[in-house]
PDB file of C-alpha atoms and ligand atoms in Angstrom:
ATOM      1  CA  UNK A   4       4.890  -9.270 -23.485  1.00 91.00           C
ATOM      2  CA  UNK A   5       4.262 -12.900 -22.036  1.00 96.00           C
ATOM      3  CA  UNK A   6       0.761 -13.691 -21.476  1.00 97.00           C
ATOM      4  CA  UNK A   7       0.731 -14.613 -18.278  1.00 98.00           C
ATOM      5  CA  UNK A   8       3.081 -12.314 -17.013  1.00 98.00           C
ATOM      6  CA  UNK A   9       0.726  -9.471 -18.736  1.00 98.00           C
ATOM      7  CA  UNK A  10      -2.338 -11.186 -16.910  1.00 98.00           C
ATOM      8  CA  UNK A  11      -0.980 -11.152 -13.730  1.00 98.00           C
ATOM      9  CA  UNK A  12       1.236  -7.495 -13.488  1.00 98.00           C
ATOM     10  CA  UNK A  13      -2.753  -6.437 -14.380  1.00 98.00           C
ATOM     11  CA  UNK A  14      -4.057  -8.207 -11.524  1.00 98.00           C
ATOM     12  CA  UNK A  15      -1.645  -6.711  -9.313  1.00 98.00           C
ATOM     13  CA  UNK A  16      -2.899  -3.158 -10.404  1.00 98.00           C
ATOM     14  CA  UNK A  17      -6.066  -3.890  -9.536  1.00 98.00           C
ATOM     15  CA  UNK A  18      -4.394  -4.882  -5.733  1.00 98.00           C
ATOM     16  CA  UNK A  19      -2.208  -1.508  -5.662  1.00 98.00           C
ATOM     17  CA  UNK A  20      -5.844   0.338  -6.174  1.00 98.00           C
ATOM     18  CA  UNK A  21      -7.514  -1.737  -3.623  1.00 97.00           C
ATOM     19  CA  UNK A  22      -5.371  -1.032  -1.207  1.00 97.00           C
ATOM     20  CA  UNK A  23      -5.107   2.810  -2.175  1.00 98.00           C
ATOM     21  CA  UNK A  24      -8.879   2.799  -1.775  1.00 98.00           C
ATOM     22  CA  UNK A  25      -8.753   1.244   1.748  1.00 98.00           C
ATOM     23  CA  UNK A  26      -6.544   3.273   2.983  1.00 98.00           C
ATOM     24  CA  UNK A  27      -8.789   6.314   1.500  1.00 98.00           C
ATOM     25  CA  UNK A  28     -11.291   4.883   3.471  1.00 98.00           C
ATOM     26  CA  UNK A  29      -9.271   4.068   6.832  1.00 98.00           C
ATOM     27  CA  UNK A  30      -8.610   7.912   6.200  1.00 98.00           C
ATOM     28  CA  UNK A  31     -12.295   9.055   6.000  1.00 98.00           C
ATOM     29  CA  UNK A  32     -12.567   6.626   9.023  1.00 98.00           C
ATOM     30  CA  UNK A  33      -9.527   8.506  11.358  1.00 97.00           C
ATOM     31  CA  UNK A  34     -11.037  12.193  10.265  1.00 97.00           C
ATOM     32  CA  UNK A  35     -14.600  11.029  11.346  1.00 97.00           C
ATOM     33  CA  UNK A  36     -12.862  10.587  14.667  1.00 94.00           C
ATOM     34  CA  UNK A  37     -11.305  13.316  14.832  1.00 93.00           C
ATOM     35  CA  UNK A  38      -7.766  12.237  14.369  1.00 94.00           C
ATOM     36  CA  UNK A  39      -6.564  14.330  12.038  1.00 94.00           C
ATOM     37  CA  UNK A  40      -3.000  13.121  12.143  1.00 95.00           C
ATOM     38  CA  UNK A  41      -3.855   9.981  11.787  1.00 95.00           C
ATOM     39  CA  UNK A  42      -6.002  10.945   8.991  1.00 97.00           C
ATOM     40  CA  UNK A  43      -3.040  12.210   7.118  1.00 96.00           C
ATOM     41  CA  UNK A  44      -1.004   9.690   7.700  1.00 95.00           C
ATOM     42  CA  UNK A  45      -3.317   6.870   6.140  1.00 97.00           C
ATOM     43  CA  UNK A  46      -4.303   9.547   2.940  1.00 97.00           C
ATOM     44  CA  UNK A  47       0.028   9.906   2.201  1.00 96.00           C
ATOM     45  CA  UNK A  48      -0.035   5.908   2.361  1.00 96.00           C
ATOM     46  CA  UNK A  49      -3.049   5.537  -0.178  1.00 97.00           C
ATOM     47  CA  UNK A  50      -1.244   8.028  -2.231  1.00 98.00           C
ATOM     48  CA  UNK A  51       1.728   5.780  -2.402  1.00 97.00           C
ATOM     49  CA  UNK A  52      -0.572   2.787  -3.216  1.00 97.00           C
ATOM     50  CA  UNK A  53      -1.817   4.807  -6.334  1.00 98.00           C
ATOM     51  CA  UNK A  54       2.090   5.763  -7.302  1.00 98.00           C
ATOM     52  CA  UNK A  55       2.414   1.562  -6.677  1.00 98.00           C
ATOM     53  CA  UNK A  56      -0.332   1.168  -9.215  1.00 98.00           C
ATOM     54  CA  UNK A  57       0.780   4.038 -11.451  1.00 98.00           C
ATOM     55  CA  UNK A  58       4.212   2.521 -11.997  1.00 98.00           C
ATOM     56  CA  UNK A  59       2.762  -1.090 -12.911  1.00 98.00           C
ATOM     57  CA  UNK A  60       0.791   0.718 -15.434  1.00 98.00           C
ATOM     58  CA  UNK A  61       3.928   2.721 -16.991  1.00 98.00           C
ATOM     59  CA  UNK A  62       5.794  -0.170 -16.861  1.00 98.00           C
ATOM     60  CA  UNK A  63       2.615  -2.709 -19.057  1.00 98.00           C
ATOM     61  CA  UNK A  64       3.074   0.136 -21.656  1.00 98.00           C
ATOM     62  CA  UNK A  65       6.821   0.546 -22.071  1.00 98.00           C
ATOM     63  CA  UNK A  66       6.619  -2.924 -23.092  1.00 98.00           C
ATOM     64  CA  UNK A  67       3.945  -2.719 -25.357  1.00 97.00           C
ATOM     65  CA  UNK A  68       1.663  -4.832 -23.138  1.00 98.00           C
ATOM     66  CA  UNK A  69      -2.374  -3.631 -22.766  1.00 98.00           C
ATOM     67  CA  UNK A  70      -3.124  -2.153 -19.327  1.00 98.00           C
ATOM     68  CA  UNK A  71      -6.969  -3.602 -18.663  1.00 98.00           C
ATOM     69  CA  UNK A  72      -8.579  -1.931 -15.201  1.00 98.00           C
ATOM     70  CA  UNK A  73     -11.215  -4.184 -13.341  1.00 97.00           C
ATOM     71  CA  UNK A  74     -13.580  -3.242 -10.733  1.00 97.00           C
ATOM     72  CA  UNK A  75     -12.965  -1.829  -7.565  1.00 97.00           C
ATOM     73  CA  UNK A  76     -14.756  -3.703  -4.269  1.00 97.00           C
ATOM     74  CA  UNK A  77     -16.339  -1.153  -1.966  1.00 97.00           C
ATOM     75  CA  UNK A  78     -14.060  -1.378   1.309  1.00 97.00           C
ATOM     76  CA  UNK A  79     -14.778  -1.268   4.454  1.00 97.00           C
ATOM     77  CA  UNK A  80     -15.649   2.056   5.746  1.00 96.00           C
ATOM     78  CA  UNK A  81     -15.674   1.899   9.823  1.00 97.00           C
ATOM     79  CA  UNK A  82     -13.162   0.356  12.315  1.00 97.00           C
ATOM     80  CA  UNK A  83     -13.840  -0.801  16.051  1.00 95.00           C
ATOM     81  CA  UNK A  84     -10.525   0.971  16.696  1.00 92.00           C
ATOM     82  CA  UNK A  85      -7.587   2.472  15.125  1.00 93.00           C
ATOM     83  CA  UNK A  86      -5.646   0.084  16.233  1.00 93.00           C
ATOM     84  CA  UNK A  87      -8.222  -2.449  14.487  1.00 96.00           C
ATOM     85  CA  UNK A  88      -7.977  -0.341  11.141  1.00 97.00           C
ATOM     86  CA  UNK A  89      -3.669  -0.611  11.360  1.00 96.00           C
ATOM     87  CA  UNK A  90      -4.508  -4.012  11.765  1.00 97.00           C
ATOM     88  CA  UNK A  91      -6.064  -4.154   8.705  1.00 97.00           C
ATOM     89  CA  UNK A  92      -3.374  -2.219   6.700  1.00 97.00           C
ATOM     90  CA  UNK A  93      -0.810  -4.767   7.975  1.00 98.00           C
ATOM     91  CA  UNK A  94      -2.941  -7.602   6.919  1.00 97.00           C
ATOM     92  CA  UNK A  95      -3.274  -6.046   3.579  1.00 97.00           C
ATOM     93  CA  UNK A  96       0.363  -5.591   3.129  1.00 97.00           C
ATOM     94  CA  UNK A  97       1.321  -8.931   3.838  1.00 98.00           C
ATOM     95  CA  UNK A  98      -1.386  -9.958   1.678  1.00 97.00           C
ATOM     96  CA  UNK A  99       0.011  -7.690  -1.305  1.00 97.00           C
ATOM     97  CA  UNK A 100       3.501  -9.000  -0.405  1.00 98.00           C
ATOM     98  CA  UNK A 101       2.544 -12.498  -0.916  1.00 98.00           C
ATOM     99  CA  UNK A 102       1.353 -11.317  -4.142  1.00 98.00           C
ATOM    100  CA  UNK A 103       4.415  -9.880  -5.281  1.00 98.00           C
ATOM    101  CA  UNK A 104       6.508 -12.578  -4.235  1.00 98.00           C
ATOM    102  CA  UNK A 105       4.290 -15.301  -6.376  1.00 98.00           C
ATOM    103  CA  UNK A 106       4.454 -12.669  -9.504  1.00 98.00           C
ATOM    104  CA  UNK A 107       8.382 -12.665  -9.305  1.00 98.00           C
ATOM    105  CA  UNK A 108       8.340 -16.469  -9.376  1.00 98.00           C
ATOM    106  CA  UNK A 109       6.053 -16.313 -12.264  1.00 98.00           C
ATOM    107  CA  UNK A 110       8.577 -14.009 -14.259  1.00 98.00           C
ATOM    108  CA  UNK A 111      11.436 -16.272 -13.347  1.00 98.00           C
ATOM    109  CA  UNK A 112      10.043 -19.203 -14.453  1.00 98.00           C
ATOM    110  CA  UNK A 113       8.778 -17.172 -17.892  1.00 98.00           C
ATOM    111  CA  UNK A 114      11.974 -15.876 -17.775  1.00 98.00           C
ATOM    112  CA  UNK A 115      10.563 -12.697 -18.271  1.00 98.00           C
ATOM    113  CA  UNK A 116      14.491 -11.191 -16.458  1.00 98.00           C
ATOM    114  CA  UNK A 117      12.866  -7.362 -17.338  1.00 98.00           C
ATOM    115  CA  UNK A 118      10.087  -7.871 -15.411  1.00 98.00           C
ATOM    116  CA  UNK A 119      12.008  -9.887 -12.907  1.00 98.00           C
ATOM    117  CA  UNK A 120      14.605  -6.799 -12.265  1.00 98.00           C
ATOM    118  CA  UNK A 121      10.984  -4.047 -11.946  1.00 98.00           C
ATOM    119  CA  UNK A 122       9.736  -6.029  -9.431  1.00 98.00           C
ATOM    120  CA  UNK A 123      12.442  -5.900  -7.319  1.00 98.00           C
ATOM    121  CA  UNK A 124      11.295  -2.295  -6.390  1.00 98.00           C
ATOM    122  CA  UNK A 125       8.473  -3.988  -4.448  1.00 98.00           C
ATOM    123  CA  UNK A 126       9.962  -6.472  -2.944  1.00 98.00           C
ATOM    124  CA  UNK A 127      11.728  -3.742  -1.193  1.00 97.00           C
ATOM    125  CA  UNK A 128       9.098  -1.410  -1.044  1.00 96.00           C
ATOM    126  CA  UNK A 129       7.248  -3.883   0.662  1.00 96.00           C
ATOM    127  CA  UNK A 130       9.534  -4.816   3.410  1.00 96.00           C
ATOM    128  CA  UNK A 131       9.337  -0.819   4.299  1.00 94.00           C
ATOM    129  CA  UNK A 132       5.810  -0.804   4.160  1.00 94.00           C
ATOM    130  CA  UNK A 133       5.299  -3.885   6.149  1.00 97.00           C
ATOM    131  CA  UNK A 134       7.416  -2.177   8.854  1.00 96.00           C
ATOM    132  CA  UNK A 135       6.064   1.729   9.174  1.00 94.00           C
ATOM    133  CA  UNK A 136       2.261  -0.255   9.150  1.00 95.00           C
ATOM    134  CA  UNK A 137       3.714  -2.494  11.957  1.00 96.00           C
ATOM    135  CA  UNK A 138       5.283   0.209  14.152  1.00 93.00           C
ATOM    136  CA  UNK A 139       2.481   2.438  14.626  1.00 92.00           C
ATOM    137  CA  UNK A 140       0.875  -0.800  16.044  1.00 94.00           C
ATOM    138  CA  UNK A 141       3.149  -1.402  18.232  1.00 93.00           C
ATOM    139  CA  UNK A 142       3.105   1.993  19.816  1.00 90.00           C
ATOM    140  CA  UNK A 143      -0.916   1.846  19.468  1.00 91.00           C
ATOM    141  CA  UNK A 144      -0.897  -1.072  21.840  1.00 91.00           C
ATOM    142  CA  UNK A 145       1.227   0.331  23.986  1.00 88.00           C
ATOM    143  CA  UNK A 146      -0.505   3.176  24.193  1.00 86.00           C
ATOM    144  CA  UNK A 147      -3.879   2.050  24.179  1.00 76.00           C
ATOM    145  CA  UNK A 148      -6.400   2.450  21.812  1.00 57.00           C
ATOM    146  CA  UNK A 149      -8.540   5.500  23.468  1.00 62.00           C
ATOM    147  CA  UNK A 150      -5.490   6.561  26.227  1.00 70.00           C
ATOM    148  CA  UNK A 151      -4.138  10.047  26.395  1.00 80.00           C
ATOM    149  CA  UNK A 152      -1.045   9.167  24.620  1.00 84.00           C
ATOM    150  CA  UNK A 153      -3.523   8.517  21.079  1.00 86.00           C
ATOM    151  CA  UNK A 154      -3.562  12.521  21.172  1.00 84.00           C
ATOM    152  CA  UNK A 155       0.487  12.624  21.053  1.00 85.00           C
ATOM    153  CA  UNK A 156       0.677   9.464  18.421  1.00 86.00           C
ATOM    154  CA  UNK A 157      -2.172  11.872  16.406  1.00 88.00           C
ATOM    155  CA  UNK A 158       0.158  14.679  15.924  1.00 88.00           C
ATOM    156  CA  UNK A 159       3.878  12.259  15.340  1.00 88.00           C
ATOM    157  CA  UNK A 160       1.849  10.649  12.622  1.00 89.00           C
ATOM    158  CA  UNK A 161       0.700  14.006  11.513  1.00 89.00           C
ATOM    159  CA  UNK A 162       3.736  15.468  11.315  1.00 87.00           C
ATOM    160  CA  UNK A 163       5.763  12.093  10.433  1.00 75.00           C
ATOM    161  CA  UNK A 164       3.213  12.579   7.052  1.00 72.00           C
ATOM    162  CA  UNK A 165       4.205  15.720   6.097  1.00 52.00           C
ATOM    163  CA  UNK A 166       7.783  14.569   6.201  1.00 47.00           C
ATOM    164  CA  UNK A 167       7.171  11.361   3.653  1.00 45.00           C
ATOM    165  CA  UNK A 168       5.612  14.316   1.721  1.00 42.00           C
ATOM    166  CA  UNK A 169       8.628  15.827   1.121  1.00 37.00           C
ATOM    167  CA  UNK A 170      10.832  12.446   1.010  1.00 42.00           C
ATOM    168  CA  UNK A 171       8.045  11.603  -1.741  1.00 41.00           C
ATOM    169  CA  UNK A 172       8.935  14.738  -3.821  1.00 39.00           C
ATOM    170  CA  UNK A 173      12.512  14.526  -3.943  1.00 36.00           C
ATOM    171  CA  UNK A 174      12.380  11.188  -5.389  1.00 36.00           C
TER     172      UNK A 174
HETATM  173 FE1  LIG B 235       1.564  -1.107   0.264  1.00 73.82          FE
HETATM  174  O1  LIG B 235       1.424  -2.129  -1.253  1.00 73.82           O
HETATM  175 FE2  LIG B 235       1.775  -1.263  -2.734  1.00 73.82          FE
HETATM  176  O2  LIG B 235       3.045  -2.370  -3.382  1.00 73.82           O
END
């Protein structure tokens, strides 16, 4: 596998687990609050960030390449609000986006087309992820942070997790 390509698909695992372990820790956050929903919702997302890092991982050793883990920064562990902590996530996406984005230039101009074509997954991915993050804040603010209607947003994210679930098995 190309060097640099290598050293950066590694990089990005170490970004996928980051963000699976923030959202862990957004979810620890929501359940210590009592929103269990919420809770649910942010423990299926670091899930997917952990598939995200998974398939990066798969895909280093189909091609022969050497996976190599780094360390893991704590993360942040309490939130002013939840609508703070989807704040966060979004920020975090975009972030991981940018990174994504910068890795398929770098395979393009390695002209690395394999790796080129597997990131193209994300790219999509991301545009999903960037969106889901970005409508539960928009209802949040609408809604306001500690208003009645956080109760009813509790249980649609609660049960809007348990459907991913299932959307997650069957593919
Ligand atoms: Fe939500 O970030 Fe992974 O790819």
């Amino acid at each position: 596998m190309n060097e640099k390509v290598l050293a950066a698909l590694n990089k990005q695992i170490n970004m996928e687990m980051r963000a699976y372990y923030t959202y862990l820790s957004m979810a620890a956050y929501f359940e210590s609050e009592a929103l269990s929903g919420f809770a649910a919702w942010m423990q299926h997302h670091s899930g997917e960030e952990m598939m995200h890092a998974m398939k990066i991982y798969d895909y280093i050793h189909e091609r022969r390449g050497r996976v190599v883990l780094d360390a893991l920064p704590s993360p942040q562990n309490t939130w002013e609000s939840p609508l703070r902590a989807f704040e966060d996530a979004l920020h975090h996406e975009q972030a991981v986006t940018a990174s994504i984005n910068a890795l398929v230039d770098l395979a393009r101009a390695e002209r690395d087309h394999a790796t080129d074509h597997f990131l193209q997954w994300y790219v999509n991915e991301q545009v999903e992820e960037e969106a889901v993050v970005d409508a539960a804040i928009q209802k949040l603010k609408r809604i306001g942070d500690f208003g009645p209607g956080l109760y009813l947003l509790d249980r649609e994210l609660g049960e809007g997790s348990g459907e991913s679930e299932a959307e997650a098995e069957v593919d």
